[in-house]
CSV table of C-alpha atoms in Angstrom, one decimal:
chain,number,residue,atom,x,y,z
A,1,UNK,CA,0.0,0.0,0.0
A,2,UNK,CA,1.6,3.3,-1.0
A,3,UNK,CA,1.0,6.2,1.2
A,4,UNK,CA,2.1,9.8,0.0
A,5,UNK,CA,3.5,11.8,2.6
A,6,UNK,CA,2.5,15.8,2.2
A,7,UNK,CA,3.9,18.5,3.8
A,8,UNK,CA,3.8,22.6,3.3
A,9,UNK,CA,6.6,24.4,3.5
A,10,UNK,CA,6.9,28.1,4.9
A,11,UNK,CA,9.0,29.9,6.9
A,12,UNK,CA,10.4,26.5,9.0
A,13,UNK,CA,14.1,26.2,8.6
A,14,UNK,CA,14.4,26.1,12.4
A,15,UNK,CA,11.9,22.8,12.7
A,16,UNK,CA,12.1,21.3,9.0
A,17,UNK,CA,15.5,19.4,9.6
A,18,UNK,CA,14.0,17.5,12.9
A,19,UNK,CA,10.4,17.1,10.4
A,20,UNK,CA,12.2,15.6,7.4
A,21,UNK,CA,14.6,13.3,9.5
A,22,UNK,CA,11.3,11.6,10.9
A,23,UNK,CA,9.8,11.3,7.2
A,24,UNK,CA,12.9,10.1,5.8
A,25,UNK,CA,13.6,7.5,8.9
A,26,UNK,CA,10.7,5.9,8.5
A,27,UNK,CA,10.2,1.7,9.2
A,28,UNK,CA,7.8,1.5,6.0
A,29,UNK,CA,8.8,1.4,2.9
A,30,UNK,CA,6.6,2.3,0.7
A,31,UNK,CA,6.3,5.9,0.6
A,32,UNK,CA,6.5,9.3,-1.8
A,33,UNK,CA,6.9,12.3,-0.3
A,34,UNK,CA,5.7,15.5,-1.6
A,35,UNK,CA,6.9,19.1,-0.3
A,36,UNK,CA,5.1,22.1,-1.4
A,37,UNK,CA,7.3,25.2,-0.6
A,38,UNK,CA,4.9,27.9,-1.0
A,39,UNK,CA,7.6,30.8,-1.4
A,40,UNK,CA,9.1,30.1,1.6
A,41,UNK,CA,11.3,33.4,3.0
A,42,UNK,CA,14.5,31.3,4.8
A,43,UNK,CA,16.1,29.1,3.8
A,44,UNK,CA,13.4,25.7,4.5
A,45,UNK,CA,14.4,24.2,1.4
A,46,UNK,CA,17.7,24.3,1.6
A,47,UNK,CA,17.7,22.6,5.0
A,48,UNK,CA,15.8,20.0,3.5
A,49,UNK,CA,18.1,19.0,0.6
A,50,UNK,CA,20.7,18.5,2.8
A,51,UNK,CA,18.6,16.3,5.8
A,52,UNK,CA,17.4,14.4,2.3
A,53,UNK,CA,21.4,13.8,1.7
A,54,UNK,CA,21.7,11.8,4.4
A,55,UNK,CA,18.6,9.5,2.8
A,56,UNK,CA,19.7,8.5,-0.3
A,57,UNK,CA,17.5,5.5,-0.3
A,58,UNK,CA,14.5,7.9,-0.6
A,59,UNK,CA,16.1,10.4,-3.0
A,60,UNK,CA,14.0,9.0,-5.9
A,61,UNK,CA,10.9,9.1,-4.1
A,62,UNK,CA,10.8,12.9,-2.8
A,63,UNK,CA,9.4,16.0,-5.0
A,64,UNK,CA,9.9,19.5,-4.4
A,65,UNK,CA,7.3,21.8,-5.6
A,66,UNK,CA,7.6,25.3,-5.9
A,67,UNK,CA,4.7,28.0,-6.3
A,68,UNK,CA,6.0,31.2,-7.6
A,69,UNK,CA,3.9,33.0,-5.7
A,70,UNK,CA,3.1,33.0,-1.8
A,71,UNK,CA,-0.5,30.9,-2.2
A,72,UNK,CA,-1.0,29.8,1.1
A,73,UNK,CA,-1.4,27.1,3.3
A,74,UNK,CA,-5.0,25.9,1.7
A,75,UNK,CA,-3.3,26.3,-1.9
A,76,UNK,CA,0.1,24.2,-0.9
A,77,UNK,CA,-2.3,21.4,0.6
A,78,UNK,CA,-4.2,21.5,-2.4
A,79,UNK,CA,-0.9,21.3,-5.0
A,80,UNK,CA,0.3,18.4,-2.7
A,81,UNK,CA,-3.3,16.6,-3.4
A,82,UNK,CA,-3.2,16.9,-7.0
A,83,UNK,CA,0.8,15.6,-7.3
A,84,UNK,CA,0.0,12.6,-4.8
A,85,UNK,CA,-0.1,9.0,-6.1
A,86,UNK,CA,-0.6,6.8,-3.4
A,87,UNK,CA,-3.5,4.9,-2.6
A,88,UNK,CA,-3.8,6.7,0.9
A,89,UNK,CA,-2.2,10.4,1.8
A,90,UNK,CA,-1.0,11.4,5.4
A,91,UNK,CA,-0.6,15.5,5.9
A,92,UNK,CA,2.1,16.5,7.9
A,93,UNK,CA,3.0,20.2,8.8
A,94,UNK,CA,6.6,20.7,8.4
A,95,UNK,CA,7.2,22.3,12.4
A,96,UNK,CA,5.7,18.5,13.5
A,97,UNK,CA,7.4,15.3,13.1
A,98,UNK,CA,6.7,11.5,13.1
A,99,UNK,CA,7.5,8.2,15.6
A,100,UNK,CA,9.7,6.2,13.0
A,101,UNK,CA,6.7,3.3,12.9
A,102,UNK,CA,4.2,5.9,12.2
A,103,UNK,CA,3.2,5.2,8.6
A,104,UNK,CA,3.7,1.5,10.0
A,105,UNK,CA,1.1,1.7,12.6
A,106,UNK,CA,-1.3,3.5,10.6
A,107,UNK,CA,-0.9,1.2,7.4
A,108,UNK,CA,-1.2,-1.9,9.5
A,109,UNK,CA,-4.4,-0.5,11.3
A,110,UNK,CA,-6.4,0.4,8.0
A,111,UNK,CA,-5.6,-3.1,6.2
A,112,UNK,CA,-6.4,-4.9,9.3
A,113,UNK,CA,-9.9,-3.1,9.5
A,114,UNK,CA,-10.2,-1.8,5.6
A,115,UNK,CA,-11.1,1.6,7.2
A,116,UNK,CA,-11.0,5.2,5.1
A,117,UNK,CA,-9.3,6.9,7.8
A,118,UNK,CA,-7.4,5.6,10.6
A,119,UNK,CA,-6.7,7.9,13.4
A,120,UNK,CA,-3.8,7.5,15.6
A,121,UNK,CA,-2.9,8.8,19.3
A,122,UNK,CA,-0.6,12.0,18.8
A,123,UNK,CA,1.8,13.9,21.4
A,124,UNK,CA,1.9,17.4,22.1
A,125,UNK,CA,5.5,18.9,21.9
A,126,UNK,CA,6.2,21.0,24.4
A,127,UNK,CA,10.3,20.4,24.8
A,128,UNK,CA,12.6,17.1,24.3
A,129,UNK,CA,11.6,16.7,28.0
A,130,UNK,CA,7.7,17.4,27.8
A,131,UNK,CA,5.0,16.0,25.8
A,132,UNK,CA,1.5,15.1,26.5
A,133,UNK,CA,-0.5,12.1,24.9
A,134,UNK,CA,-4.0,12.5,23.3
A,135,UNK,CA,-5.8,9.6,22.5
A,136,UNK,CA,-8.1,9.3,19.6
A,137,UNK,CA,-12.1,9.6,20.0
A,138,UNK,CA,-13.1,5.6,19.6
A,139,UNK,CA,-17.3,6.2,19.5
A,140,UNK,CA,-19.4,6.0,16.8
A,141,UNK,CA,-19.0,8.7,13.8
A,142,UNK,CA,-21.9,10.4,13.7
A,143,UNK,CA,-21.5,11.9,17.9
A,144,UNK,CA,-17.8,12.5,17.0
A,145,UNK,CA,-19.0,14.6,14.1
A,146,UNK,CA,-21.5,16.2,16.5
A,147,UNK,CA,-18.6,17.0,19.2
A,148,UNK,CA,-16.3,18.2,16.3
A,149,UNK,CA,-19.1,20.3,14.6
A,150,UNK,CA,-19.3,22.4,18.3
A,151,UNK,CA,-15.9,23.6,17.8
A,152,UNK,CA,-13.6,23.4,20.4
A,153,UNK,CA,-14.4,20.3,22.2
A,154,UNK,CA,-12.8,17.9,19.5
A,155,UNK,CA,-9.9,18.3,17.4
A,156,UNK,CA,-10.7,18.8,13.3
A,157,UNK,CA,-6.6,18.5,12.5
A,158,UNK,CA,-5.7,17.3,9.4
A,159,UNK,CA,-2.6,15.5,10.7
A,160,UNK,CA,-2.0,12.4,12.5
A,161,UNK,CA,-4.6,10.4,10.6
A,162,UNK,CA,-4.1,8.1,7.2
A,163,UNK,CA,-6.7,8.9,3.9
A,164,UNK,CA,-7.2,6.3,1.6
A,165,UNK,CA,-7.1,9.2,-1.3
A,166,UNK,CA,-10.4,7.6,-3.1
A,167,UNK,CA,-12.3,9.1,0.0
A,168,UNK,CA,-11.1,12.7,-1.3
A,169,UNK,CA,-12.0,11.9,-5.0
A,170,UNK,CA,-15.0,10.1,-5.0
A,171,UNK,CA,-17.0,12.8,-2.9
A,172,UNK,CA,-14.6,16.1,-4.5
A,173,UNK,CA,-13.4,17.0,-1.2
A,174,UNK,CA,-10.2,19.0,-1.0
A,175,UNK,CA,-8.5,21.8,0.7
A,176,UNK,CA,-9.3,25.1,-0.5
A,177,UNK,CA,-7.2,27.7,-2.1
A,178,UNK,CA,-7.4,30.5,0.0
A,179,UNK,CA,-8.9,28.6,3.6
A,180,UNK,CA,-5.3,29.0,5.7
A,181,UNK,CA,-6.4,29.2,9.1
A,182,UNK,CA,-9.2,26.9,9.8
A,183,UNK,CA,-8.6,24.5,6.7
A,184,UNK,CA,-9.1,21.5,8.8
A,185,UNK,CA,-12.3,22.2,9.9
A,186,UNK,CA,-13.3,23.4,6.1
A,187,UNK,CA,-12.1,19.1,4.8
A,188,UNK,CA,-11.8,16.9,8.2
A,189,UNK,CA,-16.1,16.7,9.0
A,190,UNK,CA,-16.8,16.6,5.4
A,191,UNK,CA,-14.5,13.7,5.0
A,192,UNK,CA,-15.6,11.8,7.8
A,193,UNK,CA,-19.1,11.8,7.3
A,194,UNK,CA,-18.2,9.6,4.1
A,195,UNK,CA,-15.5,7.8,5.9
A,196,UNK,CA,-15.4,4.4,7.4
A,197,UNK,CA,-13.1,5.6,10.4
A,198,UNK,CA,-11.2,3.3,12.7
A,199,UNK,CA,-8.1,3.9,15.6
A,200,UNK,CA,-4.8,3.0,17.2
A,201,UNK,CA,-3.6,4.5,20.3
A,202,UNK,CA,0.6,4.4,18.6
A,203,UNK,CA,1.4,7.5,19.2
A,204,UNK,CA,1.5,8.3,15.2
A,205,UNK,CA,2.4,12.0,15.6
A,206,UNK,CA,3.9,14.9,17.4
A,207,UNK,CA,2.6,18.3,17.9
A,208,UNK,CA,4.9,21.3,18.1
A,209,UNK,CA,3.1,23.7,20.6
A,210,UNK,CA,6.5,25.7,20.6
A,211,UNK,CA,6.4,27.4,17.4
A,212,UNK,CA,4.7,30.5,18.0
A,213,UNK,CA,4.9,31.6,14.1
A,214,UNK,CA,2.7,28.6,13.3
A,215,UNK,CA,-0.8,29.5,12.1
A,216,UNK,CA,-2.6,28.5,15.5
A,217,UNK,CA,-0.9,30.9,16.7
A,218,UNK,CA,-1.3,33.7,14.6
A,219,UNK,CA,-5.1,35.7,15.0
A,220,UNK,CA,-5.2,38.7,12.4
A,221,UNK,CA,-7.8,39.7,10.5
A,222,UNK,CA,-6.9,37.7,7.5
A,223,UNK,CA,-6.5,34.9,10.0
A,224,UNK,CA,-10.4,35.5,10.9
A,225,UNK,CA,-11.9,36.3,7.3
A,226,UNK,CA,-10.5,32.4,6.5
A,227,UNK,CA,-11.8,31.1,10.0
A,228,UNK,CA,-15.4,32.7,9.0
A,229,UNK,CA,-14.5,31.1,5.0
A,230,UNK,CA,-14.2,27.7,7.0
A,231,UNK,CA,-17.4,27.6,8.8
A,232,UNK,CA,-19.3,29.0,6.5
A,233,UNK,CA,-18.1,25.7,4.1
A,234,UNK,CA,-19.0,23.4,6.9
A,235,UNK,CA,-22.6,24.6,7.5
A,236,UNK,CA,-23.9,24.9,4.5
A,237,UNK,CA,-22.5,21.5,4.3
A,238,UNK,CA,-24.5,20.0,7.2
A,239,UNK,CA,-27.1,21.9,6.9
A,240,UNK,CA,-27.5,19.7,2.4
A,241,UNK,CA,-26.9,16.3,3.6
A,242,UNK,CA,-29.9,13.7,3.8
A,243,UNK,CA,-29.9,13.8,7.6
A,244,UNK,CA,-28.9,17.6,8.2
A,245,UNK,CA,-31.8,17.0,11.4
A,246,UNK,CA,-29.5,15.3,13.2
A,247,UNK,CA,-26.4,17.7,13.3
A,248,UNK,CA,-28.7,21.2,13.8
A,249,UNK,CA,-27.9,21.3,17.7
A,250,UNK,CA,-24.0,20.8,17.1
A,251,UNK,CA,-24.2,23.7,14.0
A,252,UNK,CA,-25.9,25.9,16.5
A,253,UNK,CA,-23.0,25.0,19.3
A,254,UNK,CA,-20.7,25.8,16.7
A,255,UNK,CA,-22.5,29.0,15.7
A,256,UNK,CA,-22.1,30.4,18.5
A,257,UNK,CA,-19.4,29.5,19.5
A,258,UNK,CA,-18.3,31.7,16.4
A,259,UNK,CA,-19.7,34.5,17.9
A,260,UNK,CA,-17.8,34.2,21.3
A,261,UNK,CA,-14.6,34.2,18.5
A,262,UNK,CA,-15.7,37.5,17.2
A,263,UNK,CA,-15.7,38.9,20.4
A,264,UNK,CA,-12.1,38.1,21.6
A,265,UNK,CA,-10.9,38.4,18.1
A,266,UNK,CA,-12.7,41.2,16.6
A,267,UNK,CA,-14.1,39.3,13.9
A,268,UNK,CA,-16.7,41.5,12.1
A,269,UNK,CA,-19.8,40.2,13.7
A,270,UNK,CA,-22.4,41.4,10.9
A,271,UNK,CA,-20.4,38.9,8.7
A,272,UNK,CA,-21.4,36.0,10.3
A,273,UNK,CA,-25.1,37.3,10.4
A,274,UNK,CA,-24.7,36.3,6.8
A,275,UNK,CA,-24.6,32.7,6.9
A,276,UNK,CA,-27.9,31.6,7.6
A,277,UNK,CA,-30.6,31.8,10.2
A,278,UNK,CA,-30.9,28.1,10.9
A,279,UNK,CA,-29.6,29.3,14.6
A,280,UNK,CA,-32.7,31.4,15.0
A,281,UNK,CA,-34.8,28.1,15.3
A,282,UNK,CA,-33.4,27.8,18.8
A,283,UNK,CA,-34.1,30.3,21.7
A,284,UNK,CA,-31.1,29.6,23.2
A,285,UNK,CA,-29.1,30.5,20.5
A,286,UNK,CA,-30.7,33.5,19.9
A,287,UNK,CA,-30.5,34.2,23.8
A,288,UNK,CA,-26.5,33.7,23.2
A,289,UNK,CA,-26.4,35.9,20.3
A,290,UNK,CA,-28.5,38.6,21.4
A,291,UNK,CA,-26.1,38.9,24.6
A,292,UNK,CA,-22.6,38.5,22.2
A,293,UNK,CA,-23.7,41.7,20.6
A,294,UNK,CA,-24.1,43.6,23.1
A,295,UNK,CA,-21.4,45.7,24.6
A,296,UNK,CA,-21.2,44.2,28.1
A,297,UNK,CA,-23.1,41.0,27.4
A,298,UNK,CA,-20.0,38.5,26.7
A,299,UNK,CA,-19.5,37.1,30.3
A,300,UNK,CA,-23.0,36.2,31.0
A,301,UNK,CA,-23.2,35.2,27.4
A,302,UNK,CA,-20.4,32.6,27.7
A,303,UNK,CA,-21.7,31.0,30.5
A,304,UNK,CA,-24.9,30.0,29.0
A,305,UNK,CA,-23.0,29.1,26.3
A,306,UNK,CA,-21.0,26.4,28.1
A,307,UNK,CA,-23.4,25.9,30.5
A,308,UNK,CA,-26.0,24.7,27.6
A,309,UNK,CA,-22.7,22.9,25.6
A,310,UNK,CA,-21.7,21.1,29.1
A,311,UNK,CA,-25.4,19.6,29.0
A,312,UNK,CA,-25.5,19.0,25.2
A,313,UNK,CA,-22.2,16.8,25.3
A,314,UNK,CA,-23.2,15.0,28.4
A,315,UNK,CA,-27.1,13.6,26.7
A,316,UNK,CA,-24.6,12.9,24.0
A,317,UNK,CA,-22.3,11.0,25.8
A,318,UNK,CA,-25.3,9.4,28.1
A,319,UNK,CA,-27.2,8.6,24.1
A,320,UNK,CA,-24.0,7.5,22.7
A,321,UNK,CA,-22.9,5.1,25.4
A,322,UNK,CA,-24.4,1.6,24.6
């Protein structure tokens, strides 16, 4: 089973070396690995070559694309998409890096189960001396989806799961030019709802939470406009599919939760009035947005917010159980 491995690159000479040694290291064999370098301003590339050096054995199996013009982090997902050839893709960002079994673990999981997407355990970086372990979600899809879809409660990252790349073409799923900040969420719910999904708890990734240029930690207004781009793609989503009844209370979660967003981030909040009133069908999202725009309303507003969300996840978790 060939995997294509497919990683951006911008602006990370000081994490790329440690990145490619854990592509290039790996146990499995059968592997191509595609770098975008979206017009990257150091010297990322460079620092690549010469970790690739060390790897002859994979030499013939690595491409180096190059826009000519800064595109963006949806765009250089979206290049690396159309150049794969594998039967399954794995996304890595170039400031993370891989256990040397990784591909191994996740290869061995999806023929063992003929899932579409295996998700595997990841560790957050925080120094050679500090991570933490997060296991995947093992329920049933459809609640994941529902936790996912009320933002911040379950992770929507691209990385650290394996894509059988028929799931992408069959339902004409892929990252979007011009979605940077919040591209996971635009592709990762959309996918899943198609996806036979399965688990291992290897630790098949690792999470830099030290890079403090990366995009989760950059909030500017661009940053926003694409976060806004994001949701907007994943509710009108939900709200077309055959059984768009059963997701309404996670979209409104989420919904307002975008709100809350505007607030800290100074999101324009008329935009998001915008993307449909299927929130208005619920009096306690209207309650939550009604108090978000006022001036002094967000306190009070965020704790009916996670108040209501605290109760929504536990019937979940009580409906979801057996």
């Amino acid at each position: 089973m060939k995997v294509s491995i497919l990683v951006p690159i911008y602006g990370v000479e000081k994490y790329i070396g440690k990145c490619a040694q854990s592509l290039f290291g790996q146990t499995y064999g059968d592997i191509e690995y595609i770098f975008v370098n979206d017009c990257s301003p150091d010297n990322s590339t460079d620092v690549l070559r010469e970790m690739l050096a060390r790897y002859p054995e994979r030499a013939g199996r690595v491409r180096i694309i190059h826009h000519y013009t800064n595109c963006g982090l949806g765009a250089a997902r979206l290049t690396a998409m159309q150049h794969a050839s594998g039967e399954c893709v794995m996304h890595v960002d170039s400031d993370d890096f891989l256990p040397m079994d990784a591909v191994e673990q996740l290869v061995a999981k999806m023929e063992e189960t003929g899932a579409d997407v295996v998700d595997g355990a990841y560790g957050i970086y925080f120094s050679e001396n500090s991570t933490e372990q997060v296991l995947p979600f093992k329920g049933n899809t459809v609640h994941y989806l529902k936790r996912m879809l009320c933002h911040n409660v379950e992770s929507n990252r691209i990385w650290g799961r394996l894509y059988r790349r028929s799931l992408f073409e069959e339902h004409q799923l892929f990252p979007i030019k011009g979605i940077d900040y919040g591209e996971d969420l635009a592709l990762v719910p959309r996918l899943l709802y198609f996806a036979k999904r399965a688990t291992t708890d290897a630790i098949c990734y690792y999470y830099r939470a030290d890079n403090n240029a990366s995009y989760t930690h950059t909030i500017s207004a661009k940053a926003n406009a694409s976060f806004l781009h994001a949701s907007k793609v994943v509710f009108d989503f939900f709200n077309a599919v055959p059984d768009a009844k059963r997701y309404q209370v996670a979209l409104r979660m989420g919904f307002v939760d975008l709100y809350r967003h505007a607030r800290r981030f100074g999101m324009p909040a008329e935009k998001l009035d915008e993307m449909g009133d299927f929130w208005k069908k619920c009096l306690g999202s209207r309650l939550c947005v009604a108090l978000y725009k006022r001036k002094h309303g967000y306190k009070l507003a965020t704790f009916f917010y996670l108040f209501s969300r605290r109760l929504y996840l536990t019937w979940l978790q009580l409906k979801y159980a057996f």
